[in-house]
CSV table of C-alpha atoms in Angstrom, one decimal:
chain,number,residue,atom,x,y,z
A,1,MET,CA,160.3,-150.6,71.5
A,2,ILE,CA,159.9,-152.0,67.9
A,3,ASP,CA,162.9,-152.5,65.7
A,4,GLU,CA,163.2,-150.6,62.4
A,5,GLN,CA,162.7,-153.6,60.1
A,6,THR,CA,159.5,-154.7,61.9
A,7,LEU,CA,158.2,-151.2,62.0
A,8,ALA,CA,158.8,-150.9,58.2
A,9,PHE,CA,157.0,-154.2,57.7
A,10,ILE,CA,154.0,-153.0,59.8
A,11,GLN,CA,153.7,-149.8,57.7
A,12,ALA,CA,154.0,-151.7,54.4
A,13,HIS,CA,151.4,-154.4,55.4
A,14,ALA,CA,148.9,-152.4,57.5
A,15,GLY,CA,146.0,-153.4,55.3
A,16,ASP,CA,146.9,-157.1,55.0
A,17,ASP,CA,145.1,-160.0,56.5
A,18,VAL,CA,146.9,-160.7,59.8
A,19,ARG,CA,146.1,-164.5,59.7
A,20,GLN,CA,147.8,-164.8,56.3
A,21,LEU,CA,150.8,-162.7,57.5
A,22,ALA,CA,151.2,-165.0,60.6
A,23,LEU,CA,151.5,-168.0,58.2
A,24,GLN,CA,154.2,-166.3,56.2
A,25,ALA,CA,156.5,-165.6,59.1
A,26,SER,CA,159.3,-167.8,57.6
A,27,ARG,CA,159.5,-165.6,54.6
A,28,TYR,CA,160.5,-162.6,56.7
A,29,PRO,CA,163.1,-163.9,59.2
A,30,GLN,CA,164.2,-160.3,59.9
A,31,VAL,CA,160.8,-159.3,61.1
A,32,ASN,CA,159.3,-160.0,64.5
A,33,MET,CA,156.1,-161.3,63.1
A,34,ARG,CA,154.3,-161.7,66.4
A,35,VAL,CA,154.9,-158.0,67.2
A,36,ALA,CA,154.0,-157.0,63.6
A,37,VAL,CA,150.7,-158.9,63.6
A,38,THR,CA,149.8,-157.5,67.0
A,39,GLN,CA,150.4,-153.9,65.9
A,40,ILE,CA,148.5,-154.3,62.5
A,41,GLU,CA,145.5,-155.9,64.3
A,42,GLY,CA,145.7,-153.3,67.1
A,43,LEU,CA,145.6,-150.4,64.7
A,44,ARG,CA,142.7,-151.9,62.8
A,45,LEU,CA,140.7,-152.3,66.0
A,46,ALA,CA,141.7,-148.8,67.2
A,47,SER,CA,140.5,-147.2,63.9
A,48,ALA,CA,136.9,-148.2,64.8
A,49,LYS,CA,137.1,-148.0,68.6
A,50,LEU,CA,139.7,-145.3,69.2
A,51,PRO,CA,139.8,-143.0,66.2
A,52,SER,CA,141.9,-140.3,67.9
A,53,TRP,CA,144.5,-142.8,69.0
A,54,ALA,CA,144.5,-144.5,65.6
A,55,ALA,CA,145.3,-141.1,64.0
A,56,THR,CA,148.4,-140.7,66.2
A,57,GLU,CA,151.5,-142.2,64.6
A,58,GLY,CA,153.9,-144.2,66.8
A,59,LEU,CA,151.4,-145.6,69.3
A,60,ILE,CA,152.0,-149.2,70.4
A,61,TYR,CA,149.1,-151.6,70.8
A,62,PRO,CA,148.8,-154.5,73.1
A,63,VAL,CA,147.5,-158.0,72.4
A,64,ARG,CA,144.0,-158.5,71.0
A,65,LEU,CA,142.4,-159.4,74.4
A,66,SER,CA,143.5,-156.1,75.9
A,67,MET,CA,142.2,-154.2,72.8
A,68,GLU,CA,138.8,-155.9,73.1
A,69,GLN,CA,138.6,-155.2,76.8
A,70,CYS,CA,139.6,-151.6,76.7
A,71,SER,CA,137.0,-148.8,76.7
A,72,SER,CA,136.0,-147.1,73.4
A,73,GLU,CA,136.9,-143.5,73.0
A,74,GLN,CA,133.2,-142.5,73.4
A,75,THR,CA,132.8,-144.3,76.8
A,76,ALA,CA,136.2,-143.1,78.0
A,77,ARG,CA,135.2,-139.5,77.4
A,78,TYR,CA,132.0,-140.1,79.3
A,79,LYS,CA,133.9,-141.4,82.3
A,80,ALA,CA,136.2,-138.4,82.1
A,81,SER,CA,133.2,-136.1,82.2
A,82,LEU,CA,132.3,-137.5,85.6
A,83,VAL,CA,135.6,-136.9,87.4
A,84,GLY,CA,137.9,-134.1,88.4
A,85,GLY,CA,140.2,-132.8,91.1
A,86,GLU,CA,143.9,-132.8,92.1
A,87,ARG,CA,144.7,-136.5,92.3
A,88,LEU,CA,143.6,-139.6,90.3
A,89,ALA,CA,144.9,-143.2,90.6
A,90,ASP,CA,143.9,-145.9,88.1
A,91,LEU,CA,144.5,-149.1,90.0
A,92,THR,CA,144.1,-151.4,87.0
A,93,GLY,CA,145.6,-149.5,84.2
A,94,GLY,CA,145.4,-152.0,81.3
A,95,PHE,CA,145.9,-150.3,77.9
A,96,GLY,CA,145.4,-146.9,79.6
A,97,ILE,CA,142.5,-145.6,77.6
A,98,ASP,CA,140.4,-144.5,80.6
A,99,CYS,CA,143.4,-143.3,82.5
A,100,SER,CA,144.5,-141.2,79.6
A,101,TYR,CA,141.2,-139.4,79.1
A,102,MET,CA,140.5,-138.9,82.8
A,103,ALA,CA,144.0,-137.5,83.4
A,104,ASP,CA,143.0,-134.3,81.7
A,105,SER,CA,140.8,-133.4,84.6
A,106,PHE,CA,143.5,-133.8,87.3
A,107,SER,CA,146.8,-132.2,88.3
A,108,LYS,CA,148.5,-135.5,89.1
A,109,THR,CA,147.6,-139.0,87.7
A,110,THR,CA,149.0,-142.4,88.6
A,111,TYR,CA,148.6,-145.5,86.5
A,112,ILE,CA,149.1,-148.8,88.3
A,113,GLU,CA,149.2,-152.1,86.4
A,114,ARG,CA,150.4,-155.6,87.3
A,115,ASN,CA,151.4,-156.5,83.7
A,116,GLU,CA,154.9,-155.3,83.0
A,117,GLU,CA,154.4,-155.3,79.2
A,118,LEU,CA,151.3,-153.1,79.5
A,119,CYS,CA,153.2,-150.7,81.7
A,120,ARG,CA,155.9,-150.3,79.0
A,121,ILE,CA,153.3,-149.7,76.4
A,122,ALA,CA,151.4,-147.2,78.5
A,123,GLU,CA,154.6,-145.3,79.4
A,124,HIS,CA,155.5,-145.0,75.7
A,125,ASN,CA,152.0,-144.0,74.6
A,126,PHE,CA,151.4,-141.5,77.4
A,127,ALA,CA,154.6,-139.7,76.5
A,128,LEU,CA,153.7,-139.6,72.8
A,129,LEU,CA,150.2,-138.3,73.7
A,130,GLY,CA,151.7,-135.6,76.0
A,131,LYS,CA,150.1,-137.0,79.1
A,132,ALA,CA,152.1,-136.5,82.4
A,133,ILE,CA,151.0,-139.8,84.0
A,134,SER,CA,153.2,-141.7,86.5
A,135,VAL,CA,153.4,-145.4,85.7
A,136,ILE,CA,153.8,-148.0,88.5
A,137,ASN,CA,154.2,-151.7,87.7
A,138,ALA,CA,152.5,-153.4,90.7
A,139,HIS,CA,149.5,-155.2,92.0
A,140,SER,CA,147.1,-152.6,93.2
A,141,GLU,CA,146.3,-154.6,96.4
A,142,ASN,CA,150.0,-154.4,97.3
A,143,VAL,CA,150.3,-150.6,97.0
A,144,ILE,CA,147.0,-149.2,97.9
A,145,ASP,CA,147.9,-148.9,101.6
A,146,SER,CA,150.8,-146.7,100.7
A,147,LEU,CA,148.9,-144.3,98.5
A,148,PRO,CA,148.1,-140.8,99.7
A,149,HIS,CA,144.5,-139.7,99.7
A,150,HIS,CA,143.1,-139.1,96.2
A,151,ASP,CA,140.1,-137.3,94.9
A,152,TRP,CA,139.3,-140.3,92.7
A,153,LEU,CA,140.3,-143.9,92.4
A,154,PHE,CA,139.4,-145.9,89.3
A,155,VAL,CA,139.2,-149.7,89.2
A,156,ASP,CA,138.4,-151.9,86.3
A,157,PRO,CA,138.6,-155.5,87.8
A,158,ALA,CA,139.8,-158.3,85.5
A,159,ARG,CA,136.8,-160.3,84.5
A,160,ARG,CA,138.6,-163.6,83.9
A,161,ASP,CA,139.5,-166.3,86.4
A,162,GLY,CA,142.8,-168.1,86.8
A,163,ALA,CA,141.8,-170.5,84.0
A,164,GLY,CA,141.0,-167.6,81.6
A,165,ASN,CA,137.2,-168.1,81.8
A,166,LYS,CA,134.9,-165.1,81.8
A,167,VAL,CA,133.4,-164.1,85.1
A,168,VAL,CA,130.8,-161.4,85.9
A,169,ALA,CA,130.2,-161.2,89.6
A,170,LEU,CA,132.3,-158.5,91.4
A,171,SER,CA,133.4,-161.0,94.0
A,172,ASP,CA,134.8,-163.3,91.2
A,173,CYS,CA,136.8,-160.5,89.6
A,174,GLU,CA,140.4,-159.4,90.4
A,175,PRO,CA,141.0,-157.4,92.4
A,176,ASN,CA,138.0,-158.3,94.5
A,177,VAL,CA,136.5,-154.8,95.1
A,178,CYS,CA,134.0,-156.2,97.6
A,179,LEU,CA,136.9,-157.1,99.9
A,180,LEU,CA,138.7,-153.8,99.2
A,181,GLU,CA,135.6,-151.5,99.5
A,182,GLN,CA,136.5,-150.0,102.9
A,183,ILE,CA,140.2,-149.2,102.0
A,184,LEU,CA,139.0,-147.8,98.7
A,185,ILE,CA,136.7,-145.3,100.2
A,186,GLN,CA,139.2,-144.4,102.9
A,187,LYS,CA,141.8,-143.6,100.2
A,188,ALA,CA,139.6,-141.5,98.0
A,189,THR,CA,136.8,-139.1,98.1
A,190,LYS,CA,135.1,-141.0,95.3
A,191,VAL,CA,135.8,-144.4,93.6
A,192,MET,CA,134.7,-145.4,90.2
A,193,ILE,CA,134.3,-149.2,89.4
A,194,LYS,CA,133.9,-150.2,85.8
A,195,CYS,CA,131.9,-153.4,85.6
A,196,SER,CA,130.6,-155.9,83.0
A,197,PRO,CA,127.4,-154.9,81.2
A,198,MET,CA,126.2,-158.4,82.2
A,199,LEU,CA,126.5,-157.6,85.9
A,200,ASP,CA,123.4,-158.1,88.1
A,201,ILE,CA,123.0,-154.6,89.5
A,202,SER,CA,120.9,-155.7,92.4
A,203,GLN,CA,123.5,-158.3,93.4
A,204,ALA,CA,126.3,-155.7,93.2
A,205,LEU,CA,124.4,-153.3,95.4
A,206,ARG,CA,124.0,-156.1,98.0
A,207,GLU,CA,127.7,-156.8,97.9
A,208,LEU,CA,128.9,-153.2,98.0
A,209,HIS,CA,127.6,-150.8,100.7
A,210,SER,CA,128.9,-147.4,99.6
A,211,VAL,CA,127.4,-147.0,96.1
A,212,SER,CA,126.0,-143.5,95.6
A,213,GLU,CA,125.5,-143.6,91.8
A,214,VAL,CA,125.0,-146.2,89.1
A,215,HIS,CA,125.8,-145.3,85.4
A,216,ILE,CA,124.6,-147.7,82.7
A,217,VAL,CA,126.3,-146.8,79.4
A,218,SER,CA,125.1,-147.9,76.0
A,219,VAL,CA,126.3,-147.1,72.5
A,220,ASN,CA,123.8,-147.4,69.6
A,221,ASN,CA,121.5,-149.3,71.9
A,222,GLU,CA,124.1,-151.9,73.0
A,223,CYS,CA,124.9,-151.9,76.7
A,224,LYS,CA,128.7,-151.5,77.0
A,225,GLU,CA,129.5,-151.0,80.6
A,226,LEU,CA,128.2,-150.3,84.1
A,227,LEU,CA,129.9,-147.7,86.4
A,228,LEU,CA,129.5,-147.8,90.1
A,229,ILE,CA,130.4,-144.7,92.1
A,230,LEU,CA,131.4,-145.3,95.7
A,231,GLU,CA,131.9,-142.8,98.5
A,232,LYS,CA,131.6,-142.5,102.3
A,233,GLY,CA,128.0,-142.2,103.3
A,234,GLY,CA,126.8,-143.9,100.1
A,235,GLY,CA,124.4,-146.9,100.0
A,236,HIS,CA,121.1,-145.0,100.1
A,237,ASP,CA,119.3,-142.6,97.8
A,238,ILE,CA,121.3,-144.1,94.9
A,239,ALA,CA,121.0,-142.2,91.7
A,240,THR,CA,120.9,-144.3,88.5
A,241,HIS,CA,122.0,-142.6,85.3
A,242,THR,CA,121.0,-144.3,82.0
A,243,ILE,CA,123.0,-143.2,79.0
A,244,ASN,CA,122.7,-144.2,75.4
A,245,PHE,CA,124.9,-142.6,72.7
A,246,GLN,CA,122.7,-142.9,69.7
A,247,GLY,CA,124.5,-141.5,66.7
A,248,SER,CA,125.0,-137.8,67.4
A,249,ARG,CA,122.3,-137.8,70.1
A,250,ILE,CA,122.7,-138.7,73.8
A,251,GLN,CA,119.6,-140.2,75.5
A,252,LYS,CA,119.7,-139.6,79.3
A,253,PHE,CA,117.3,-140.7,82.0
A,254,ILE,CA,118.2,-140.2,85.7
A,255,TYR,CA,116.2,-141.3,88.7
A,256,ALA,CA,116.6,-142.2,92.4
A,257,ASP,CA,116.3,-145.8,93.4
A,258,ARG,CA,113.3,-145.0,95.7
A,259,GLU,CA,111.2,-143.7,92.8
A,260,GLU,CA,110.6,-146.8,90.8
A,261,PRO,CA,109.0,-149.0,93.5
A,262,VAL,CA,106.4,-146.4,94.3
A,263,ALA,CA,105.7,-145.1,90.7
A,264,GLU,CA,102.2,-145.7,89.4
A,265,CYS,CA,101.6,-146.1,85.7
A,266,GLU,CA,98.5,-146.6,83.6
A,267,TYR,CA,98.2,-149.9,81.7
A,268,THR,CA,96.2,-150.3,78.5
A,269,SER,CA,94.8,-152.8,76.1
A,270,SER,CA,94.5,-150.2,73.3
A,271,VAL,CA,97.5,-149.3,71.2
A,272,GLY,CA,97.7,-145.6,70.3
A,273,ARG,CA,99.2,-143.9,67.3
A,274,TYR,CA,102.8,-144.2,68.6
A,275,LEU,CA,104.7,-147.1,70.2
A,276,TYR,CA,107.9,-146.7,72.3
A,277,GLU,CA,110.6,-149.1,73.1
A,278,PRO,CA,113.1,-148.1,75.9
A,279,ASN,CA,116.8,-148.2,75.1
A,280,SER,CA,119.1,-150.9,76.4
A,281,SER,CA,120.3,-148.9,79.4
A,282,LEU,CA,116.8,-148.4,80.6
A,283,MET,CA,116.0,-152.0,80.1
A,284,LYS,CA,119.1,-153.0,82.1
A,285,ALA,CA,118.0,-150.6,84.8
A,286,GLY,CA,114.6,-152.1,85.1
A,287,CYS,CA,113.0,-148.7,85.3
A,288,TYR,CA,109.6,-149.4,83.8
A,289,ARG,CA,106.8,-147.8,85.7
A,290,LEU,CA,108.6,-144.6,86.4
A,291,LEU,CA,109.4,-144.3,82.7
A,292,ALA,CA,105.7,-144.3,81.9
A,293,THR,CA,105.0,-141.7,84.6
A,294,ARG,CA,107.7,-139.3,83.6
A,295,TRP,CA,106.8,-139.4,79.9
A,296,ASN,CA,103.0,-139.6,80.4
A,297,LEU,CA,102.8,-142.9,78.5
A,298,LYS,CA,100.6,-145.9,78.9
A,299,LYS,CA,102.2,-149.3,79.4
A,300,LEU,CA,100.9,-152.2,77.4
A,301,HIS,CA,101.3,-154.8,80.2
A,302,GLN,CA,103.1,-155.3,83.5
A,303,ASN,CA,105.6,-157.6,81.7
A,304,THR,CA,105.5,-155.9,78.3
A,305,HIS,CA,108.0,-153.1,78.3
A,306,LEU,CA,106.5,-151.3,75.4
A,307,TYR,CA,104.5,-148.0,75.8
A,308,THR,CA,102.0,-146.1,73.7
A,309,SER,CA,100.6,-142.6,73.3
A,310,GLY,CA,98.3,-140.7,71.0
A,311,THR,CA,100.7,-137.8,70.5
A,312,LEU,CA,104.3,-138.0,69.5
A,313,ILE,CA,107.1,-137.8,72.1
A,314,ALA,CA,110.1,-137.4,69.8
A,315,ASP,CA,112.8,-137.2,72.5
A,316,PHE,CA,111.8,-140.4,74.3
A,317,PRO,CA,115.0,-142.3,75.4
A,318,GLY,CA,114.6,-145.2,73.0
A,319,ARG,CA,113.1,-146.2,69.7
A,320,VAL,CA,109.9,-144.5,68.6
A,321,PHE,CA,107.5,-146.0,66.1
A,322,GLU,CA,104.3,-144.9,64.3
A,323,VAL,CA,101.7,-147.6,64.5
A,324,LYS,CA,100.1,-148.7,61.2
A,325,ASP,CA,98.0,-151.6,62.3
A,326,VAL,CA,97.2,-153.9,65.3
A,327,CYS,CA,95.9,-157.4,64.7
A,328,GLY,CA,95.2,-160.6,66.6
A,329,PHE,CA,96.0,-164.2,65.6
A,330,SER,CA,92.8,-165.4,64.0
A,331,LYS,CA,93.2,-167.0,60.6
A,332,ARG,CA,91.4,-164.1,59.0
A,333,GLU,CA,93.5,-161.4,60.7
A,334,LEU,CA,96.8,-163.2,59.8
A,335,ARG,CA,95.6,-163.7,56.2
A,336,GLU,CA,94.9,-160.0,55.9
A,337,LEU,CA,98.3,-159.1,57.5
A,338,THR,CA,100.3,-161.3,55.2
A,339,SER,CA,98.4,-160.2,52.1
A,340,ARG,CA,99.8,-156.7,52.5
A,341,LEU,CA,103.1,-157.4,54.4
A,342,LYS,CA,105.8,-159.5,52.8
A,343,LYS,CA,108.9,-158.2,54.7
A,344,ALA,CA,109.4,-157.0,58.2
A,345,ASN,CA,111.8,-156.6,61.2
A,346,ILE,CA,110.2,-158.9,63.8
A,347,ALA,CA,110.6,-158.5,67.5
A,348,VAL,CA,108.9,-160.3,70.4
A,349,ARG,CA,108.1,-158.8,73.8
A,350,ASN,CA,106.4,-160.8,76.5
A,351,PHE,CA,105.3,-163.3,73.8
A,352,PRO,CA,105.7,-167.1,73.8
A,353,GLU,CA,107.4,-167.6,70.4
A,354,ARG,CA,110.8,-166.8,69.0
A,355,PRO,CA,111.2,-164.3,66.1
A,356,ASP,CA,112.5,-166.9,63.7
A,357,SER,CA,109.6,-169.3,64.4
A,358,LEU,CA,107.0,-166.4,64.0
A,359,ARG,CA,108.6,-165.3,60.8
A,360,LYS,CA,108.4,-168.8,59.3
A,361,ARG,CA,104.8,-169.1,60.4
A,362,LEU,CA,103.9,-165.8,58.8
A,363,GLY,CA,106.0,-166.5,55.7
A,364,LEU,CA,107.7,-163.1,56.0
A,365,THR,CA,111.3,-162.3,54.9
A,366,ASP,CA,113.5,-160.2,57.2
A,367,GLY,CA,114.3,-156.5,56.8
A,368,GLY,CA,112.6,-153.6,55.1
A,369,ASP,CA,111.0,-150.5,56.7
A,370,ASP,CA,108.2,-152.2,58.6
A,371,TYR,CA,108.6,-153.4,62.1
A,372,LEU,CA,106.4,-156.1,63.6
A,373,PHE,CA,106.1,-156.4,67.4
A,374,ALA,CA,104.5,-159.6,68.7
A,375,THR,CA,103.4,-158.9,72.3
A,376,THR,CA,100.8,-159.2,75.0
A,377,LEU,CA,98.4,-156.4,76.0
A,378,TYR,CA,97.0,-155.6,79.4
A,379,ASP,CA,93.9,-157.8,78.9
A,380,GLU,CA,96.3,-160.7,78.0
A,381,ARG,CA,95.5,-160.6,74.3
A,382,LYS,CA,98.3,-161.6,72.0
A,383,VAL,CA,98.7,-159.1,69.1
A,384,LEU,CA,100.9,-158.1,66.3
A,385,ILE,CA,101.7,-154.4,66.0
A,386,THR,CA,102.8,-153.2,62.6
A,387,CYS,CA,104.7,-149.9,62.6
A,388,VAL,CA,107.4,-147.8,61.1
A,389,LYS,CA,110.1,-145.6,62.7
A,390,ALA,CA,108.7,-142.2,63.6
């Protein structure tokens, strides 16, 4: 798919600045510079995002947008851990990362993609990776009626409108899975929909009526994607799985949607020895009271999603801090604080001031080992909690 001169140029300039290479196209008339720049940039992105693919010689990469939108190797492996059976069809194949990893759990896998160029790339890469995946160049809406029954269907709707603007709501994405929901659950035992991490989960559950599971996936405390599992009979007793890949650890918290509304937790105006901040997946889920109940923690305020305890809970699904000091905002207290603290990582939680403004007011520089949480306690007192990672 890439001519020999362009391939040699790619290999020779793999470490060069692609912007500079693009400006030098006239110096290399024998080289397809557009292709070369795309491959050099793609390999660079894959090195961080898809290390196993980057280590495989001969793979072809798509344009930057497709590389940015595709799953990371870590999140693709997570999706693959959820599926299995005889037949899988990926209705929106894209670069093929998710399809490639999930295919290992099925006897027969079909990749469907409307973009002809992506189909050619996927067919080339699947063969090189030893994946027996059938490739179909078509709009999924046009072929879904003719598909046989599958164990799993996978859909990653395009999150850009006709003008190229980003969209989030499921009904604004293409294909519109809200309109296709019934045919999807008729054609498969289970359906996985990959959604934007910005998606309003409550709104999605109002638009879709067959959701049985929600998976909120974060990497290093950054929410990367939401996965909705659909099946016949879904729509009630929905299980939410919060996942955070934190270095070599995996933080998991699973609960049923009926648990959070009835959970009772204890609030406190007294900060104990340890402070806990939920990871981004839990924050996205909005599972606040149940979290306190499950881990036997006290919550600092109804709207302050920080927790405390007197004894250490090391495996809490989030960040854990040891408290050094708690002070109010009187002149004396602030003077004592700034006399011993010159640098800190400042965060605000349920507090009417931005971190930069507070840092300027306190005269602190950013960074260091100390963390300073500006927050509100159960008795409505505004406090500063100084702590270090436990």
